[in-house]
Coordinates of N, CA and C in Angstrom, one line a residue:
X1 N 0.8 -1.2 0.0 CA 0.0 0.0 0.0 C 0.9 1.2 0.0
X2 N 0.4 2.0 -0.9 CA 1.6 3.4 -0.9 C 0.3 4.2 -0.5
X3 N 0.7 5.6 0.2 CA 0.2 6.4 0.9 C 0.8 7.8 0.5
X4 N -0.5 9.1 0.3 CA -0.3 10.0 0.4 C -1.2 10.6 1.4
X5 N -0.8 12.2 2.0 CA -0.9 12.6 2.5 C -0.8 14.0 2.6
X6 N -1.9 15.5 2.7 CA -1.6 15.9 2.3 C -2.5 17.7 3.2
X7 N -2.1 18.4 3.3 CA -3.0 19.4 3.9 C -4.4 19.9 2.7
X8 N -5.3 20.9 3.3 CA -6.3 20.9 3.0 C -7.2 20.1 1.7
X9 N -7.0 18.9 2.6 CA -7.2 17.2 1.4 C -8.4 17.8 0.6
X10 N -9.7 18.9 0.9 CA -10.9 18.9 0.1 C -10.8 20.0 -0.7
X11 N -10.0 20.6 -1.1 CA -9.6 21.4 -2.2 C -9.5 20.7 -3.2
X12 N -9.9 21.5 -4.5 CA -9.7 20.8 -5.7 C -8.2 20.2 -5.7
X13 N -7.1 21.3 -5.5 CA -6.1 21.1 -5.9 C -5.5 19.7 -5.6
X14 N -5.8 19.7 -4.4 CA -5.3 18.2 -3.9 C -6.3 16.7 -4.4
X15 N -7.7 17.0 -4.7 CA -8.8 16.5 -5.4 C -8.0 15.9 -6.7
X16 N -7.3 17.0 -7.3 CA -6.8 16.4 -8.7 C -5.9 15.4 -8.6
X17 N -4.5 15.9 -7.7 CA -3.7 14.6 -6.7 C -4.2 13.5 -6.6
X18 N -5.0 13.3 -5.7 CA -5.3 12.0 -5.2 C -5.8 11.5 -6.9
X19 N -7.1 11.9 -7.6 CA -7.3 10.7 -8.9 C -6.1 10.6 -9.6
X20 N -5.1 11.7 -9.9 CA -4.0 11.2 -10.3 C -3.1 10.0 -9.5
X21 N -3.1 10.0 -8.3 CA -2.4 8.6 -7.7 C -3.1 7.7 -7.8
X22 N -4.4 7.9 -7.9 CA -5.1 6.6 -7.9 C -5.7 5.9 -9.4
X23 N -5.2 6.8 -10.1 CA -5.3 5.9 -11.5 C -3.9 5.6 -11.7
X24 N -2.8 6.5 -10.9 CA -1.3 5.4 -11.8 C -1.5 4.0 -10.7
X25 N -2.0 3.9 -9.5 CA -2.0 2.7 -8.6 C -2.8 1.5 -9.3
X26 N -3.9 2.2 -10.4 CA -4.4 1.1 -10.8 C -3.9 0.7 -12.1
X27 N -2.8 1.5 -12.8 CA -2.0 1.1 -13.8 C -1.0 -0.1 -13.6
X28 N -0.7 0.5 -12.0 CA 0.6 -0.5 -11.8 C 0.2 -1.8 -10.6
X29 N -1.5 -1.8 -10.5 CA -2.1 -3.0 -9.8 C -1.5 -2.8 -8.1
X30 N -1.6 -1.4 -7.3 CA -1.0 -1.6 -6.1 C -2.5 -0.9 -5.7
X31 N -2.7 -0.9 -4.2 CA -3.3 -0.1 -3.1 C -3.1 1.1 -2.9
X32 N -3.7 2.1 -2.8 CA -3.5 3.1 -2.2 C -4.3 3.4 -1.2
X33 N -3.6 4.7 -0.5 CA -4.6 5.4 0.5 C -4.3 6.7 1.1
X34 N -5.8 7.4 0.5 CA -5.2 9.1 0.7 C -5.2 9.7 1.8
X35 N -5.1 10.5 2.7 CA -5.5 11.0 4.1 C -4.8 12.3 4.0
X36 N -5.3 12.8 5.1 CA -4.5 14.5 5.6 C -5.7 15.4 6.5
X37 N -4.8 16.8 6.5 CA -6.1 17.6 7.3 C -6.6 18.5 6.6
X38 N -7.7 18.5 7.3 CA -9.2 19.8 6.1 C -8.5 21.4 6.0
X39 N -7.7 20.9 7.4 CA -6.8 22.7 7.8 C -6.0 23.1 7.4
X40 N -5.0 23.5 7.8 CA -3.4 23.9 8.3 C -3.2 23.7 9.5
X41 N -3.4 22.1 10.3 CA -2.7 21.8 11.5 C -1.7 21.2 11.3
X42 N -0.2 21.8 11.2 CA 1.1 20.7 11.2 C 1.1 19.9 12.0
X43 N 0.5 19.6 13.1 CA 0.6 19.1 14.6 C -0.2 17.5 14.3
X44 N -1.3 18.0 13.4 CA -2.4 16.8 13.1 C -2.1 16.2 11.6
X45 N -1.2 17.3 11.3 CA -0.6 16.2 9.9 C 0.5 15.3 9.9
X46 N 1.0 15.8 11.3 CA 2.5 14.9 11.5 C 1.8 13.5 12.6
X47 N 0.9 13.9 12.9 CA 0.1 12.7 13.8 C -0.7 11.7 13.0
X48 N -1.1 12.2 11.7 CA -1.6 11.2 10.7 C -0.6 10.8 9.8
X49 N 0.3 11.3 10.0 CA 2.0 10.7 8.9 C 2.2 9.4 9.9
X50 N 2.4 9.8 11.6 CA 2.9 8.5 12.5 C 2.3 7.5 13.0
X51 N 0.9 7.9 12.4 CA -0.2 6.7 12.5 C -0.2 5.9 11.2
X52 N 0.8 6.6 9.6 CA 0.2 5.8 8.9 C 1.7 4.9 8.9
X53 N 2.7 5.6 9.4 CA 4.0 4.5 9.5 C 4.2 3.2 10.4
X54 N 2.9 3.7 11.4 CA 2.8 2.3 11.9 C 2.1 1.4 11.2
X55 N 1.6 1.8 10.2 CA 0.6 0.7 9.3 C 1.7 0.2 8.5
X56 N 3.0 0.3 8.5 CA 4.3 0.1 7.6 C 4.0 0.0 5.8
X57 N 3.2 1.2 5.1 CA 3.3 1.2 4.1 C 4.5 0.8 3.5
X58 N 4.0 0.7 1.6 CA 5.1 0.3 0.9 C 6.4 1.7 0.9
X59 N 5.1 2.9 0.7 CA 6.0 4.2 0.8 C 4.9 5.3 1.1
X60 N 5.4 6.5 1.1 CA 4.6 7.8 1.6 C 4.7 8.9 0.8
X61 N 3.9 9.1 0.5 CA 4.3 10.9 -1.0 C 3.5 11.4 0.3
X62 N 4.2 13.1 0.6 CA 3.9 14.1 1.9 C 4.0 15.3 1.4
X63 N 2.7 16.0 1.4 CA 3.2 17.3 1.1 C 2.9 18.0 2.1
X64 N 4.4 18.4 2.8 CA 4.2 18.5 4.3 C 4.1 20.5 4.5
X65 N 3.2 20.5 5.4 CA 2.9 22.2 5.5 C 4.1 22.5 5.9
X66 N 4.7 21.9 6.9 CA 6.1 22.7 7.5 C 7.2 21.9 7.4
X67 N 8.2 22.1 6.3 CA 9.6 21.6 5.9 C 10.2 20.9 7.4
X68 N 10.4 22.0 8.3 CA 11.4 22.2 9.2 C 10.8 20.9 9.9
X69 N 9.6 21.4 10.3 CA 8.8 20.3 11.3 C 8.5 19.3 11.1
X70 N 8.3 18.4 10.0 CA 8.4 17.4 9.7 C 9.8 16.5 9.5
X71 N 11.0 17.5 9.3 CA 12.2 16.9 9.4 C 12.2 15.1 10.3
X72 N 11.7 15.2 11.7 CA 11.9 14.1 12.4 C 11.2 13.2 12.2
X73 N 9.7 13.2 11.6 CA 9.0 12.2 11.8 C 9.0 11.7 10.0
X74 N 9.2 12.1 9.3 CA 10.3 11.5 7.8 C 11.3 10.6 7.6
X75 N 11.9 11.5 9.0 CA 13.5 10.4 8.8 C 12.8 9.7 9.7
X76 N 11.9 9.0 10.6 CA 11.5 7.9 11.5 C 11.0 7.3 10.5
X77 N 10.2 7.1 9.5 CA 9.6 6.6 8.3 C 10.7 5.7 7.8
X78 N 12.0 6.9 7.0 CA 13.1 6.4 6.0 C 13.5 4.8 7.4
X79 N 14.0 5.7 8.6 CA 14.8 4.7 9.7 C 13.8 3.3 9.5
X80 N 12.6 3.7 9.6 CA 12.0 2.2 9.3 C 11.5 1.3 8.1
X81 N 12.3 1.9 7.1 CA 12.5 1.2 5.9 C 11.2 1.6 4.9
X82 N 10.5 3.0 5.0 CA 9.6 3.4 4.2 C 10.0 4.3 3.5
X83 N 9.9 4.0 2.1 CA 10.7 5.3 1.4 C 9.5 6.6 1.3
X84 N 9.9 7.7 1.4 CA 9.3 8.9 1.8 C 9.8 10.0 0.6
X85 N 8.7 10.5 -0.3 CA 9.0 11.5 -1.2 C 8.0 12.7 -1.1
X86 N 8.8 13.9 -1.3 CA 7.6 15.2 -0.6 C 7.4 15.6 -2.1
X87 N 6.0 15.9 -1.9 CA 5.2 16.6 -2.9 C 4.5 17.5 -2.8
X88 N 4.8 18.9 -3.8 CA 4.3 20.0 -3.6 C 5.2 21.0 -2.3
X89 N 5.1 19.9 -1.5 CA 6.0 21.3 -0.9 C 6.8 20.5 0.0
X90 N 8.3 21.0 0.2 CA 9.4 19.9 0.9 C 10.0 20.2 2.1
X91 N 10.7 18.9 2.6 CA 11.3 19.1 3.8 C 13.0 18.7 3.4
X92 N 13.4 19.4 2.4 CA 15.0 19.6 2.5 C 15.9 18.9 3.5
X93 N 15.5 19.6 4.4 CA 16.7 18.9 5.6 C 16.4 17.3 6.2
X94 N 15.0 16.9 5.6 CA 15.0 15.4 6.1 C 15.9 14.2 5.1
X95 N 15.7 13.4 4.9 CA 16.0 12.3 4.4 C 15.1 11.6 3.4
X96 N 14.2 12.9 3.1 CA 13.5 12.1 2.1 C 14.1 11.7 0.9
X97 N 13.5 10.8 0.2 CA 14.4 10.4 -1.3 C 14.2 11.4 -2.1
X98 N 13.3 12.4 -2.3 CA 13.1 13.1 -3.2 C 12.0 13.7 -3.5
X99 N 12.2 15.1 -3.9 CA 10.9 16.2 -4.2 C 10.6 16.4 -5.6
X100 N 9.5 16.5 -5.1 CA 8.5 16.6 -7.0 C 7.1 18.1 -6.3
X101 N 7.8 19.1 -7.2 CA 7.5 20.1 -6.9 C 7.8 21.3 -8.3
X102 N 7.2 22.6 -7.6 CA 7.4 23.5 -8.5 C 8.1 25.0 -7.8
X103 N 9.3 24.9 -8.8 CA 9.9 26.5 -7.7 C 8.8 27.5 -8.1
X104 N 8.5 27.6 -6.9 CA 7.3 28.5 -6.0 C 7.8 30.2 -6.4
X105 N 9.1 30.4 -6.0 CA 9.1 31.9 -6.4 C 9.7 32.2 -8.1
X106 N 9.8 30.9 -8.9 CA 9.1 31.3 -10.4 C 8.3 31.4 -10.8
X107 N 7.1 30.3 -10.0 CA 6.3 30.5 -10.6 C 5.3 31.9 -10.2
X108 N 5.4 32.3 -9.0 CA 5.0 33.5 -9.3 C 5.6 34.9 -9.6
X109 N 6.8 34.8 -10.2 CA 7.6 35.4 -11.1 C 6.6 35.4 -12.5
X110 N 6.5 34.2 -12.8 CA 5.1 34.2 -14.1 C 4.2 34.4 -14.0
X111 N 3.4 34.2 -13.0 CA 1.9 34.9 -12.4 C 2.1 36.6 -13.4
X112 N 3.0 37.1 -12.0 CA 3.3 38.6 -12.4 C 3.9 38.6 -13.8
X113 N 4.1 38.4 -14.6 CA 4.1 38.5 -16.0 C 2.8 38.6 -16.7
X114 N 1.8 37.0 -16.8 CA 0.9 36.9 -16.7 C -0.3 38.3 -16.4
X115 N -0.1 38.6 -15.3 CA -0.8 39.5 -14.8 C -0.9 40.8 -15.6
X116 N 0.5 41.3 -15.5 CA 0.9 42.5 -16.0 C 0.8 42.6 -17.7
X117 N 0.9 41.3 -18.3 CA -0.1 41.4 -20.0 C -1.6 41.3 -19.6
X118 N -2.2 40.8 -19.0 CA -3.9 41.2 -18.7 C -3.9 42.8 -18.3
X119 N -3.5 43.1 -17.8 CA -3.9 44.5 -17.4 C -2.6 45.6 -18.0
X120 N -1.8 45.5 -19.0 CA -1.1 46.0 -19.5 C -0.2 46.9 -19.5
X121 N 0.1 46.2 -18.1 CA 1.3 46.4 -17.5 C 1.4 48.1 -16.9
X122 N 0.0 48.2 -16.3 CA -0.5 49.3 -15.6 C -1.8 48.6 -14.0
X123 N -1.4 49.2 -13.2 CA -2.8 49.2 -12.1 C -2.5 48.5 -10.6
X124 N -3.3 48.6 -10.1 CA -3.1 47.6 -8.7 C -3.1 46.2 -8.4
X125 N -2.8 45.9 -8.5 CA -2.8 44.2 -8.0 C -2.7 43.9 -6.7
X126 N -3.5 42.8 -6.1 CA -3.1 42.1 -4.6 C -2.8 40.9 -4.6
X127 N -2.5 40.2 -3.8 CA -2.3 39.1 -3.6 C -3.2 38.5 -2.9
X128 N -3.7 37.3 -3.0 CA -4.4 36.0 -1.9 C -3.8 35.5 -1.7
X129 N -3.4 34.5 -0.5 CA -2.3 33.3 -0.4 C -2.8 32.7 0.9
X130 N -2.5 31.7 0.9 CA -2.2 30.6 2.9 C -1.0 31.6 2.8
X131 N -0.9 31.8 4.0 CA 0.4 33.3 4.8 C 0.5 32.1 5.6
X132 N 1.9 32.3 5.7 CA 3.1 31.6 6.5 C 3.6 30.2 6.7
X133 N 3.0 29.4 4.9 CA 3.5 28.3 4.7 C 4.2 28.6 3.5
X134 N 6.0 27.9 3.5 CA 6.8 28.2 2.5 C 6.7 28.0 1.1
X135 N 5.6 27.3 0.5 CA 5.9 27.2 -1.2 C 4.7 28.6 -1.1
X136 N 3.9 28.9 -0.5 CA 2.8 29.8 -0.9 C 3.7 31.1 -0.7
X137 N 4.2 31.0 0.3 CA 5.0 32.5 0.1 C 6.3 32.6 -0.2
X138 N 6.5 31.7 -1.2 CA 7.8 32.0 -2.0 C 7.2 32.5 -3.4
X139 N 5.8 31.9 -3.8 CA 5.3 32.4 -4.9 C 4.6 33.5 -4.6
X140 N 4.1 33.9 -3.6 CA 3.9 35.7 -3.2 C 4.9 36.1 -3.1
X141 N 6.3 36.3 -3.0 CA 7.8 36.6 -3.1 C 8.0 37.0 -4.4
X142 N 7.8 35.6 -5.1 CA 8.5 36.1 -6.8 C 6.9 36.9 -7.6
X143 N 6.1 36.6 -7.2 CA 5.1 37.4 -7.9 C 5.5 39.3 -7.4
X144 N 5.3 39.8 -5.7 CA 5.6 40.8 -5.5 C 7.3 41.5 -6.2
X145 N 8.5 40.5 -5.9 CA 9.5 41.0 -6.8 C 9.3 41.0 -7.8
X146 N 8.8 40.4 -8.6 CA 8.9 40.8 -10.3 C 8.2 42.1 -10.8
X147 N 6.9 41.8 -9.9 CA 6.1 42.9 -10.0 C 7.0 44.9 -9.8
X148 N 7.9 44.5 -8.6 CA 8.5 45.5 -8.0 C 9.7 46.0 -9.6
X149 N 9.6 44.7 -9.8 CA 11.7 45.1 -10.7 C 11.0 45.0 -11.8
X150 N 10.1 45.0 -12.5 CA 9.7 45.2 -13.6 C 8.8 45.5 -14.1
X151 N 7.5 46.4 -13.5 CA 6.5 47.0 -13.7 C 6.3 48.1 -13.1
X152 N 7.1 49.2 -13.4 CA 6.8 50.4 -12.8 C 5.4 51.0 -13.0
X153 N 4.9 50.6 -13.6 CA 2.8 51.5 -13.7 C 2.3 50.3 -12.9
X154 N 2.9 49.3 -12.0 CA 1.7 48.3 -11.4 C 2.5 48.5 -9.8
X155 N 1.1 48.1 -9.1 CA 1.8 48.4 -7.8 C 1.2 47.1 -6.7
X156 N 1.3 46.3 -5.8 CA 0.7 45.8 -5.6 C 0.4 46.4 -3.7
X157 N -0.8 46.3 -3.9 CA -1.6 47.4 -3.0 C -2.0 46.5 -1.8
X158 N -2.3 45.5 -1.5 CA -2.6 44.2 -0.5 C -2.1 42.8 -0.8
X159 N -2.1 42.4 0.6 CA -1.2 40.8 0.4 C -2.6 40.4 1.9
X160 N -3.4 39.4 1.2 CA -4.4 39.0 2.0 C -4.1 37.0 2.8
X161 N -4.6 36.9 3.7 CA -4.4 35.5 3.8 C -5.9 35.1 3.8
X162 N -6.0 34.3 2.7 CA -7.5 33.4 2.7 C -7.3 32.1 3.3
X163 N -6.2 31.7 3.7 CA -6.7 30.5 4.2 C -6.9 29.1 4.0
X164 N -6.6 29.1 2.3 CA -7.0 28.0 1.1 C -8.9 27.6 1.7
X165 N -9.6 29.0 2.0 CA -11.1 28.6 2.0 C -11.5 29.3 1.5
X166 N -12.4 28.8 0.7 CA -13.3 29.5 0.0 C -13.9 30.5 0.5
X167 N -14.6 30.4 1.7 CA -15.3 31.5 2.4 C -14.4 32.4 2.3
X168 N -13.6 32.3 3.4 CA -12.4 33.0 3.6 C -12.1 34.0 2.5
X169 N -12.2 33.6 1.7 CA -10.9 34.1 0.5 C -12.3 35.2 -0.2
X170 N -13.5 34.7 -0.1 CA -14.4 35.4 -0.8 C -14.4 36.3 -0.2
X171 N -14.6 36.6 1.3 CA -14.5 37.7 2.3 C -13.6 38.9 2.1
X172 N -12.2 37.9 2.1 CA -11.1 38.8 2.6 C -10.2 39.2 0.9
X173 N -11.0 38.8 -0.2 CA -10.8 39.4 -1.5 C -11.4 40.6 -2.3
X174 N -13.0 40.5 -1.4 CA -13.6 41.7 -1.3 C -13.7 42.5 -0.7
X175 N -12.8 42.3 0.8 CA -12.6 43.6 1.5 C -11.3 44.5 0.7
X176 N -10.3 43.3 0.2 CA -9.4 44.1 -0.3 C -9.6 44.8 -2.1
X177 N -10.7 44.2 -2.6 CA -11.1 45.2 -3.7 C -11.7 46.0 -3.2
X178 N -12.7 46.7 -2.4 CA -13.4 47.6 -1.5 C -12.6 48.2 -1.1
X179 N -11.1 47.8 -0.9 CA -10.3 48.8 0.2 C -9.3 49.6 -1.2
X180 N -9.4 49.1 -1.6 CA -8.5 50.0 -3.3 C -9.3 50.0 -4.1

């Protein structure tokens, strides 16, 4: 049984993840099994990482909210002979075999390109993002620098945290069009 796991599992984004694992599982005739939290609890994702290592999967794809903090309970996995690969967003300093991911402050280096041919490279722009998990604000990084070093008519006027919720993000997207 191979195992992923992943923060806010009922988002599409992660929605598309899991049928993509689970149609290559049924290419290659193995088990799977998806799990994670609805939130941003690192505390409750690293407790459902050490509940699934005692089930001794074949392996673990993690896309762990916090690099740093998952460091220990990764290498407990590798230590007990589960190979462990982060996805979407990584833990560097563990022992995992390997990341499959996207550099975060390119790609919102491209956003801001993107952006700035829709609106022609004139006006205000904000940002939405989860605030203070590292692939989301490496891509608010390269979106705000690019924007800074290469669009002098655009300015970017708010940096909001929605939360990866819907609600959230509807709320706090229209206070910040309302506020510029």
């Amino acid at each position: 049984e191979m195992c992923i796991r992943a923060s806010h599992i009922g988002i599409q984004y992660w929605q598309v993840h899991k049928a993509g694992f689970e149609a290559a599982a049924a290419e290659l005739g193995v088990q799977t099994f998806f799990t994670g939290v609805m939130g941003d609890s690192v505390e409750q994702q690293i407790t459902i990482m050490e509940q699934e290592i005692a089930k001794k999967p074949a392996g673990i794809l993690v896309g762990p909210l916090n690099g740093p903090a998952f460091v220990p309970v990764i290498n407990r996995a590798i230590a007990a002979g589960i190979p462990v690969i982060t996805v979407d967003t990584d833990s560097p300093g563990s022992d995992r075999l390997s990341y499959i991911g996207t550099d975060g402050y390119a790609a919102g280096q491209k956003a801001a390109d993107l952006m700035a041919d829709l609106i022609n490279e004139e006006g205000k722009v904000g940002v939405s993002n989860l605030v203070g998990f590292e692939a989301c604000e490496a891509r608010a990084r390269g979106f705000i620098d690019r924007i800074e070093e290469a669009y002098p008519n655009m300015e970017v006027v708010a940096v909001v945290d929605d939360k990866a919720d819907t609600e959230i993000a509807t709320r706090v997207n229209s206070e910040m069009i309302i506020a510029n």
